[in-house]
Short mmCIF file of C-alpha atoms in Angstrom, two decimals:
data_model
loop_
_atom_site.label_atom_id
_atom_site.label_comp_id
_atom_site.label_asym_id
_atom_site.label_seq_id
_atom_site.Cartn_x
_atom_site.Cartn_y
_atom_site.Cartn_z
CA MET A 1 283.66 121.33 33.55
CA GLN A 2 286.51 122.29 35.85
CA ASP A 3 288.08 118.86 35.44
CA GLU A 4 288.05 119.22 31.66
CA LEU A 5 289.55 122.70 31.88
CA ARG A 6 292.28 121.49 34.25
CA ARG A 7 293.30 118.83 31.73
CA LEU A 8 294.38 121.52 29.27
CA PRO A 9 298.17 121.81 29.22
CA LYS A 10 299.85 124.93 30.57
CA VAL A 11 301.30 127.44 28.15
CA GLN A 12 304.78 127.09 29.66
CA THR A 13 304.68 123.31 29.36
CA LEU A 14 303.79 123.52 25.67
CA LEU A 15 306.50 126.12 25.01
CA GLU A 16 309.15 123.78 26.44
CA SER A 17 308.34 121.05 23.90
CA ASP A 18 310.57 120.23 20.92
CA ALA A 19 307.78 121.19 18.50
CA ALA A 20 307.55 124.63 20.11
CA ALA A 21 311.32 125.05 19.98
CA ARG A 22 311.30 124.51 16.21
CA LEU A 23 308.58 127.11 15.74
CA ILE A 24 310.32 129.57 18.07
CA SER A 25 313.47 129.33 15.94
CA LEU A 26 311.38 130.38 12.91
CA HIS A 27 308.92 132.89 14.35
CA GLY A 28 310.25 134.02 17.74
CA ARG A 29 309.09 133.14 21.25
CA GLU A 30 306.55 135.95 21.61
CA ASP A 31 304.62 135.08 18.44
CA VAL A 32 304.58 131.36 19.26
CA ALA A 33 303.44 132.04 22.84
CA ASP A 34 300.61 134.26 21.58
CA ALA A 35 299.52 131.56 19.13
CA VAL A 36 299.59 128.88 21.86
CA ARG A 37 297.46 131.04 24.16
CA ALA A 38 294.97 131.71 21.36
CA LYS A 39 294.63 127.98 20.62
CA LEU A 40 294.14 127.17 24.30
CA ASN A 41 291.49 129.87 24.58
CA ILE A 42 289.62 128.24 21.68
CA ALA A 43 289.85 124.88 23.45
CA ARG A 44 288.49 126.42 26.69
CA SER A 45 285.60 128.00 24.80
CA LYS A 46 284.68 124.63 23.27
CA ILE A 47 284.70 122.94 26.69
CA MET A 48 282.50 125.65 28.18
CA ALA A 49 280.14 125.53 25.20
CA ALA A 50 279.82 121.77 25.69
CA GLY A 51 278.82 122.30 29.30
CA GLY A 52 281.81 120.38 30.61
CA ALA A 53 281.10 117.23 28.62
CA SER A 54 284.13 115.10 27.94
CA THR A 55 286.19 116.28 24.97
CA SER A 56 289.09 114.75 23.12
CA PRO A 57 292.46 115.54 24.70
CA ILE A 58 294.76 117.88 22.83
CA SER A 59 297.07 116.07 20.43
CA GLU A 60 300.38 117.88 20.65
CA PRO A 61 301.47 117.14 17.03
CA VAL A 62 298.11 118.30 15.65
CA PHE A 63 298.12 121.29 18.01
CA PHE A 64 301.52 122.51 16.80
CA ASN A 65 300.80 121.74 13.15
CA GLU A 66 297.80 124.04 13.35
CA ILE A 67 299.89 126.70 15.09
CA ALA A 68 302.55 126.39 12.39
CA ASP A 69 299.89 126.98 9.73
CA ASP A 70 298.49 129.96 11.66
CA LEU A 71 301.92 131.55 12.07
CA SER A 72 302.86 131.01 8.43
CA ALA A 73 299.62 132.66 7.30
CA ARG A 74 300.01 135.51 9.77
CA ASN A 75 303.62 136.25 8.80
CA ALA A 76 303.25 135.72 5.06
CA ASN A 77 304.19 138.59 2.77
CA THR A 78 300.90 140.11 1.64
CA LEU A 79 302.38 142.80 -0.61
CA LYS A 80 303.61 140.76 -3.54
CA ARG A 81 303.83 140.78 -7.29
CA ALA A 82 300.58 140.08 -9.13
CA ILE A 83 299.62 139.78 -12.78
CA ASN A 84 296.90 142.18 -13.88
CA ALA A 85 294.59 140.32 -16.27
CA THR A 86 291.51 142.35 -15.29
CA GLY A 87 291.46 144.56 -18.37
CA VAL A 88 291.79 147.65 -16.14
CA ILE A 89 295.14 149.24 -16.93
CA ILE A 90 295.45 151.71 -14.04
CA HIS A 91 293.97 149.39 -11.41
CA THR A 92 293.98 151.12 -8.02
CA ASN A 93 293.82 147.87 -6.05
CA LEU A 94 296.77 146.50 -8.02
CA GLY A 95 299.01 149.52 -7.55
CA ARG A 96 297.95 151.70 -10.50
CA ALA A 97 300.67 152.59 -13.02
CA ARG A 98 303.52 150.27 -13.88
CA LEU A 99 306.74 152.27 -13.89
CA ALA A 100 309.05 152.69 -16.85
CA PRO A 101 312.46 150.96 -16.63
CA GLU A 102 314.12 154.35 -16.19
CA ALA A 103 311.91 155.11 -13.17
CA ILE A 104 312.61 151.71 -11.63
CA GLU A 105 316.36 152.25 -12.02
CA ALA A 106 316.08 155.69 -10.42
CA VAL A 107 314.25 154.23 -7.41
CA GLN A 108 316.85 151.49 -6.98
CA THR A 109 319.71 154.00 -7.09
CA VAL A 110 318.18 156.32 -4.50
CA ALA A 111 317.02 153.43 -2.29
CA ALA A 112 320.46 151.82 -2.16
CA ASN A 113 322.44 155.00 -1.52
CA TYR A 114 322.45 158.38 0.15
CA SER A 115 321.18 161.12 -2.14
CA SER A 116 321.03 164.89 -2.61
CA LEU A 117 317.37 164.90 -1.56
CA GLU A 118 317.48 168.24 0.29
CA LEU A 119 321.04 169.34 -0.34
CA THR A 120 322.16 171.97 -2.84
CA LEU A 121 325.38 170.55 -4.23
CA GLN A 122 326.62 173.92 -5.51
CA ASP A 123 326.94 175.50 -2.05
CA GLY A 124 326.39 172.59 0.34
CA LYS A 125 323.38 174.25 1.95
CA ARG A 126 319.97 172.78 2.63
CA GLY A 127 317.78 172.71 -0.46
CA SER A 128 314.22 171.82 -1.40
CA ARG A 129 313.14 168.38 -2.55
CA HIS A 130 310.73 170.11 -4.95
CA ALA A 131 313.71 171.48 -6.89
CA HIS A 132 314.38 168.05 -8.40
CA VAL A 133 311.14 168.16 -10.39
CA GLU A 134 309.93 171.77 -10.38
CA THR A 135 311.81 172.91 -13.48
CA LEU A 136 310.73 169.81 -15.39
CA ILE A 137 307.08 170.26 -14.46
CA CYS A 138 307.18 173.92 -15.45
CA GLN A 139 308.77 173.10 -18.80
CA LEU A 140 306.15 170.45 -19.53
CA THR A 141 303.11 172.45 -18.37
CA GLY A 142 303.94 176.12 -18.86
CA ALA A 143 303.45 176.79 -15.14
CA GLU A 144 305.42 179.46 -13.29
CA ALA A 145 306.11 177.16 -10.34
CA ALA A 146 305.32 173.68 -9.09
CA MET A 147 305.55 171.42 -6.06
CA VAL A 148 304.80 167.79 -5.33
CA VAL A 149 303.06 166.04 -2.42
CA ASN A 150 302.25 162.40 -1.76
CA ASN A 151 298.99 162.13 -3.73
CA CYS A 152 296.39 164.19 -5.54
CA ALA A 153 294.00 164.28 -2.58
CA ALA A 154 296.80 165.82 -0.53
CA ALA A 155 297.47 168.29 -3.33
CA ILE A 156 293.94 169.70 -3.35
CA LEU A 157 293.76 169.63 0.47
CA SER A 158 297.03 171.57 0.64
CA CYS A 159 295.79 174.22 -1.80
CA LEU A 160 292.49 174.70 0.01
CA SER A 161 294.10 174.74 3.47
CA ALA A 162 296.72 177.31 2.48
CA LEU A 163 294.52 179.58 0.38
CA ALA A 164 290.94 179.29 1.63
CA SER A 165 290.82 178.25 5.29
CA GLY A 166 288.04 180.21 6.97
CA LYS A 167 286.82 181.48 3.61
CA HIS A 168 284.43 180.32 0.90
CA VAL A 169 285.15 177.84 -1.88
CA ILE A 170 282.64 178.07 -4.73
CA ALA A 171 282.03 174.89 -6.72
CA SER A 172 279.44 173.61 -9.18
CA ARG A 173 277.08 170.92 -7.88
CA GLY A 174 277.85 168.90 -10.99
CA GLU A 175 281.55 168.75 -10.05
CA LEU A 176 281.35 167.73 -6.38
CA VAL A 177 282.91 164.39 -7.18
CA GLU A 178 283.48 161.25 -5.16
CA ILE A 179 286.36 158.98 -6.08
CA GLY A 180 287.47 155.60 -4.72
CA GLY A 181 287.52 154.97 -0.99
CA SER A 182 284.62 157.38 -0.35
CA PHE A 183 286.89 160.39 -0.97
CA ARG A 184 284.42 163.24 -1.50
CA MET A 185 285.31 166.74 -2.57
CA PRO A 186 282.86 168.38 -0.11
CA ASP A 187 284.56 166.51 2.75
CA VAL A 188 287.99 167.68 1.62
CA ILE A 189 286.78 171.28 1.49
CA THR A 190 285.40 170.99 5.02
CA GLN A 191 288.61 169.37 6.28
CA SER A 192 290.64 172.27 4.89
CA GLY A 193 288.75 174.71 7.07
CA ALA A 194 287.01 176.32 4.12
CA VAL A 195 283.26 176.73 3.63
CA LEU A 196 281.68 175.15 0.56
CA ARG A 197 279.32 177.30 -1.50
CA GLU A 198 277.48 175.09 -4.01
CA VAL A 199 276.25 176.73 -7.20
CA GLY A 200 274.24 175.64 -10.21
CA THR A 201 272.63 172.24 -10.66
CA THR A 202 273.88 168.75 -11.43
CA ASN A 203 273.66 169.20 -15.19
CA LYS A 204 273.78 172.98 -15.69
CA THR A 205 275.89 175.68 -14.11
CA HIS A 206 276.22 179.17 -15.57
CA LEU A 207 278.85 181.85 -15.08
CA SER A 208 276.19 183.97 -13.39
CA ASP A 209 275.82 181.29 -10.71
CA TYR A 210 279.45 181.83 -9.73
CA GLU A 211 279.12 185.62 -9.94
CA GLN A 212 276.13 185.66 -7.60
CA ALA A 213 277.94 183.50 -5.03
CA ILE A 214 281.06 185.67 -4.82
CA ASP A 215 281.18 187.89 -1.75
CA ASP A 216 283.86 189.30 0.55
CA ASP A 217 284.50 185.82 1.99
CA ALA A 218 285.01 184.12 -1.37
CA ALA A 219 288.57 182.85 -1.88
CA ILE A 220 288.53 180.09 -4.50
CA LEU A 221 286.54 179.14 -7.57
CA LEU A 222 287.03 175.38 -7.63
CA LYS A 223 286.68 173.40 -10.83
CA SER A 224 286.93 169.59 -10.73
CA HIS A 225 287.43 167.54 -13.86
CA THR A 226 284.83 164.76 -13.78
CA SER A 227 287.35 162.15 -14.85
CA ASN A 228 285.52 159.13 -13.41
CA PHE A 229 282.05 159.86 -14.80
CA SER A 230 280.37 161.94 -17.48
CA ILE A 231 277.12 163.85 -17.75
CA VAL A 232 275.74 164.01 -21.28
CA GLY A 233 272.67 165.56 -22.85
CA PHE A 234 271.13 168.77 -21.51
CA THR A 235 274.30 170.18 -19.91
CA SER A 236 276.13 173.47 -19.63
CA ALA A 237 279.20 174.79 -17.82
CA PRO A 238 281.23 177.99 -18.16
CA SER A 239 284.58 177.72 -19.93
CA ARG A 240 287.87 177.94 -18.09
CA GLN A 241 288.59 181.22 -19.86
CA ALA A 242 285.32 182.69 -18.57
CA LEU A 243 285.99 181.48 -15.02
CA SER A 244 289.55 182.82 -15.21
CA ALA A 245 288.30 186.25 -16.27
CA LEU A 246 285.79 186.20 -13.41
CA ALA A 247 288.50 185.23 -10.91
CA ARG A 248 290.74 188.10 -12.05
CA LYS A 249 287.84 190.54 -11.92
CA THR A 250 286.80 189.55 -8.39
CA GLY A 251 290.21 188.84 -6.84
CA THR A 252 289.48 185.16 -6.31
CA ILE A 253 291.69 182.20 -7.25
CA LEU A 254 290.73 179.68 -9.91
CA VAL A 255 291.84 176.18 -8.91
CA GLU A 256 291.20 173.08 -11.01
CA ASP A 257 291.60 169.51 -9.80
CA LEU A 258 292.27 167.48 -12.93
CA GLY A 259 292.49 164.15 -11.14
CA SER A 260 294.27 162.09 -13.79
CA GLY A 261 296.10 164.85 -15.61
CA VAL A 262 297.86 164.27 -18.93
CA LEU A 263 300.89 165.97 -20.42
CA ILE A 264 300.25 165.00 -24.06
CA ASN A 265 297.20 165.06 -26.32
CA LEU A 266 295.82 161.52 -26.18
CA ALA A 267 293.47 162.23 -29.08
CA GLU A 268 296.49 162.12 -31.40
CA TYR A 269 296.78 158.42 -30.56
CA GLY A 270 293.16 157.50 -31.16
CA LEU A 271 292.04 157.92 -27.55
CA LYS A 272 289.36 160.14 -26.04
CA GLU A 273 290.51 163.67 -25.41
CA GLU A 274 291.49 164.55 -21.84
CA PRO A 275 292.43 168.04 -20.64
CA VAL A 276 296.17 168.56 -21.19
CA VAL A 277 297.75 170.33 -18.21
CA ARG A 278 299.56 172.87 -20.40
CA ASP A 279 296.27 173.83 -22.09
CA VAL A 280 294.49 174.19 -18.75
CA ILE A 281 297.16 176.56 -17.45
CA ALA A 282 297.13 178.48 -20.75
CA ASP A 283 293.37 178.94 -20.31
CA GLY A 284 294.09 180.99 -17.19
CA VAL A 285 293.68 178.52 -14.33
CA ASP A 286 295.76 179.77 -11.39
CA LEU A 287 296.54 176.39 -9.81
CA VAL A 288 296.17 172.88 -11.22
CA THR A 289 296.40 169.63 -9.27
CA PHE A 290 296.82 166.19 -10.81
CA SER A 291 298.06 162.66 -10.06
CA GLY A 292 301.41 161.11 -10.80
CA ASP A 293 300.28 157.48 -10.96
CA LYS A 294 297.37 157.66 -13.37
CA LEU A 295 297.61 158.75 -17.01
CA LEU A 296 300.96 160.39 -16.37
CA GLY A 297 302.33 156.87 -15.78
CA GLY A 298 304.55 157.52 -12.77
CA PRO A 299 304.53 156.86 -9.02
CA GLN A 300 301.91 157.93 -6.51
CA ALA A 301 302.21 161.69 -6.23
CA GLY A 302 300.11 164.83 -6.24
CA ILE A 303 301.40 167.63 -8.45
CA ILE A 304 300.54 171.30 -7.88
CA ALA A 305 301.41 173.68 -10.71
CA GLY A 306 300.55 177.29 -11.50
CA LYS A 307 301.23 180.84 -10.35
CA ARG A 308 304.46 181.22 -8.38
CA ALA A 309 303.03 183.32 -5.56
CA LEU A 310 300.27 180.78 -4.95
CA VAL A 311 302.57 177.75 -5.11
CA ASP A 312 304.95 179.44 -2.67
CA THR A 313 302.06 180.07 -0.26
CA VAL A 314 301.03 176.41 -0.40
CA ARG A 315 304.66 175.32 0.00
CA ARG A 316 305.02 177.34 3.21
CA HIS A 317 301.84 175.97 4.81
CA PRO A 318 302.43 173.46 7.66
CA ILE A 319 300.37 170.78 5.92
CA ALA A 320 302.95 170.67 3.13
CA ARG A 321 305.38 169.00 5.54
CA ALA A 322 302.78 166.45 6.60
CA VAL A 323 302.03 165.36 3.03
CA ARG A 324 305.45 165.77 1.43
CA ILE A 325 306.62 163.27 -1.16
CA ASP A 326 309.22 160.66 -0.18
CA LYS A 327 312.59 160.24 -1.91
CA LEU A 328 311.69 157.03 -3.77
CA SER A 329 308.52 158.45 -5.31
CA LEU A 330 310.38 161.66 -6.12
CA ALA A 331 313.11 159.75 -7.95
CA ALA A 332 310.54 157.77 -9.93
CA LEU A 333 308.57 160.91 -10.77
CA ARG A 334 311.60 162.79 -12.07
CA ALA A 335 312.64 159.84 -14.24
CA THR A 336 309.09 159.56 -15.61
CA LEU A 337 308.86 163.27 -16.39
CA GLU A 338 312.19 163.08 -18.24
CA LEU A 339 310.55 160.64 -20.66
CA TYR A 340 308.16 163.39 -21.78
CA ARG A 341 311.07 165.51 -23.03
CA ALA A 342 312.76 165.20 -26.41
CA PRO A 343 314.30 163.04 -27.70
CA HIS A 344 312.15 160.55 -25.78
CA ASP A 345 308.77 159.35 -27.01
CA PRO A 346 306.55 158.85 -23.94
CA MET A 347 304.16 156.62 -25.87
CA ALA A 348 307.03 154.22 -26.49
CA ARG A 349 308.61 154.35 -23.01
CA ILE A 350 305.82 154.74 -20.44
CA PRO A 351 303.96 151.44 -19.82
CA VAL A 352 300.53 152.99 -19.14
CA LEU A 353 300.59 154.90 -22.42
CA GLN A 354 301.90 151.86 -24.28
CA MET A 355 299.01 149.74 -22.99
CA LEU A 356 296.42 152.38 -23.82
CA ALA A 357 297.57 152.71 -27.42
CA GLU A 358 298.64 149.13 -28.18
CA PRO A 359 297.06 147.74 -31.37
CA ILE A 360 294.42 145.06 -30.86
CA GLU A 361 296.38 142.69 -33.12
CA ALA A 362 299.23 142.46 -30.60
CA ILE A 363 296.78 141.78 -27.77
CA GLU A 364 295.05 139.06 -29.76
CA THR A 365 298.41 137.40 -30.42
CA ARG A 366 299.07 137.16 -26.67
CA ALA A 367 295.57 135.80 -26.08
CA ARG A 368 295.98 133.07 -28.71
CA LYS A 369 299.37 132.06 -27.30
CA LEU A 370 298.02 131.80 -23.75
CA ALA A 371 294.87 129.91 -24.76
CA GLN A 372 296.95 127.36 -26.67
CA ALA A 373 299.35 126.88 -23.75
CA ILE A 374 296.50 126.39 -21.28
CA ARG A 375 294.80 123.84 -23.53
CA ASP A 376 298.06 121.96 -24.12
CA GLU A 377 299.40 121.94 -20.57
CA THR A 378 296.38 121.87 -18.22
CA ARG A 379 292.95 120.35 -17.64
CA LEU A 380 291.32 123.72 -18.26
CA ASN A 381 289.28 124.77 -21.26
CA ALA A 382 290.49 127.99 -22.89
CA GLU A 383 289.23 130.04 -25.79
CA VAL A 384 289.93 133.54 -27.07
CA VAL A 385 287.05 136.02 -26.81
CA GLU A 386 286.60 139.66 -27.76
CA THR A 387 286.18 141.97 -24.82
CA THR A 388 286.55 145.57 -23.68
CA ALA A 389 289.23 147.00 -21.41
CA ARG A 390 289.33 150.27 -19.46
CA ALA A 391 291.90 152.85 -18.46
CA GLY A 392 290.76 152.70 -14.83
CA ALA A 393 291.43 154.85 -11.74
CA GLY A 394 288.84 157.40 -12.81
CA SER A 395 290.57 158.05 -16.14
CA LEU A 396 288.98 158.21 -19.61
CA PRO A 397 285.50 157.24 -18.33
CA GLN A 398 283.96 157.08 -21.81
CA GLN A 399 286.84 155.21 -23.43
CA ASP A 400 286.19 151.58 -24.34
CA LEU A 401 289.42 149.88 -25.35
CA PRO A 402 289.00 146.88 -27.66
CA SER A 403 290.73 143.90 -26.11
CA ALA A 404 291.09 140.13 -26.22
CA ALA A 405 290.75 137.76 -23.30
CA VAL A 406 291.15 134.06 -22.63
CA ALA A 407 287.93 132.56 -21.26
CA VAL A 408 289.03 129.84 -18.84
CA SER A 409 286.71 127.14 -17.50
CA ASN A 410 286.66 123.71 -15.91
CA GLU A 411 283.70 121.32 -15.84
CA GLN A 412 284.17 120.62 -12.13
CA SER A 413 284.66 124.24 -11.02
CA SER A 414 282.65 127.44 -10.98
CA ALA A 415 284.04 130.67 -12.38
CA GLU A 416 284.40 131.93 -8.81
CA HIS A 417 286.46 128.88 -7.86
CA VAL A 418 288.73 129.21 -10.90
CA SER A 419 289.21 132.90 -10.09
CA ALA A 420 290.03 132.13 -6.45
CA GLN A 421 292.58 129.49 -7.46
CA PHE A 422 294.41 131.85 -9.79
CA ARG A 423 294.26 134.57 -7.14
CA SER A 424 295.75 132.35 -4.41
CA ALA A 425 298.72 131.12 -6.47
CA ASN A 426 302.27 131.94 -5.37
CA LEU A 427 302.23 134.42 -8.24
CA PRO A 428 298.65 135.73 -8.05
CA VAL A 429 296.89 136.12 -11.38
CA ILE A 430 293.97 138.54 -11.13
CA GLY A 431 291.31 138.26 -13.82
CA ARG A 432 287.63 139.13 -13.87
CA ILE A 433 284.32 137.31 -14.08
CA SER A 434 281.84 138.27 -16.79
CA LYS A 435 278.57 136.41 -17.37
CA ASP A 436 279.69 133.50 -15.18
CA THR A 437 282.92 133.14 -17.14
CA PHE A 438 286.43 133.75 -15.80
CA LEU A 439 288.38 135.98 -18.18
CA LEU A 440 292.09 136.70 -18.44
CA ASP A 441 292.19 140.01 -20.32
CA MET A 442 295.46 140.54 -22.19
CA ARG A 443 295.40 144.36 -22.51
CA ALA A 444 297.60 144.94 -19.41
CA VAL A 445 299.52 141.63 -19.60
CA SER A 446 303.08 141.72 -20.94
CA ASP A 447 304.54 139.16 -23.34
CA GLU A 448 306.68 137.74 -20.51
CA GLU A 449 303.64 137.34 -18.28
CA VAL A 450 301.85 135.12 -20.81
CA ASP A 451 304.34 132.34 -20.04
CA LEU A 452 304.04 133.00 -16.30
CA ILE A 453 300.24 132.68 -16.40
CA ALA A 454 300.55 129.41 -18.31
CA ARG A 455 302.91 128.05 -15.64
CA VAL A 456 300.52 129.07 -12.86
CA ALA A 457 297.67 127.29 -14.64
CA GLN A 458 299.83 124.19 -15.16
CA THR A 459 300.70 124.11 -11.44
CA LEU A 460 297.06 124.45 -10.39
CA TRP A 461 295.48 122.12 -12.98
CA PRO A 462 298.14 119.69 -14.26
CA HIS A 463 297.07 117.14 -16.88
CA ASP A 464 297.90 114.11 -14.75
CA ALA A 465 295.95 115.13 -11.63
#
């Protein structure tokens, strides 16, 4: 065994070779040295596993070709553009909301230059980054004050930490939600330093349940909009107005986590009704939290809006610094919010809203165009099928969106293999598998992307291969 191990070349010897020099020029000496050591360790393990039996000597060209592949894979850009053909518009794994052109331009401007992020231009003194969006949010929601943090989870954590640490938070059992990534409301309450008091049952909670739970330690009545599931049938819950009256009577604070949060009435566009932030605040909720990158159609952000005294308290809490929004997201959020003000029509300018309300006829046109291109230019079979799309990201849980998809198949390949091939392309195309069929849903695919998908398919399955 020792003889076989001694035959392995030394790291330094390999690094002095011409093949190593070429790789070092591309990846740096440290990365190449680490890769060489890792390969030699694998070779040692094989020798020891073989009990010292004679093994083939290392072929330097093969050795460095494998290292080149390893380094290319390790250093490849993993955050890249992808085409969303899943039928889920606000797909968390694919980055949620696509930004409007105005928001993209705002990000580019702030990214490429210095900005007045925390500078008051009138007097040259330090300002607040919240000032860039606070007035807009208040105009759009009817709130007295507002602030923004880096996501909605941070928004609710900030509110609870600032207003209820060491005190009781009263919440209905039917609203103790869990969202993606095992984010659970009870865990957030605990993390804030507050004590959770559960009231009611899964399907029924009465105002009296809240009343009986309120004591001297009660600080917050917490309402969570169940945006990613629904309970139907034998159900009951007190209205916001009733909870607001109870909060005023008992000196507690009514906080509602809306999750998605919308600024316009989606029912006017043929969609399921979601609580509009302005209506929630008008109903007497003291603080509302909601996301920027879901139905609002902007960047990742958590928005806190409501009573000025409460917002100011949250703003002063140390956690607000830890979860503050960055300048790029702030620029995108302001530009997105501007599109909700006259003379703009948000349904015409914000991609998420456009996709939600787009007529099925336009989607079917894209599907037919793609299916024809795939049939003409590749070895794949393609046919248009009716399907159903979703809003996604815990939004509009009961809303089925009629859609059209291209069912793609190949006699020599499984649906999983076809999906993997599209996913591993230089421009990844992400579809979904339904009933052993790979589908490219057109609801969230733009007109431009139809041609791009066709080119990807042609590269992967050319006619002459």
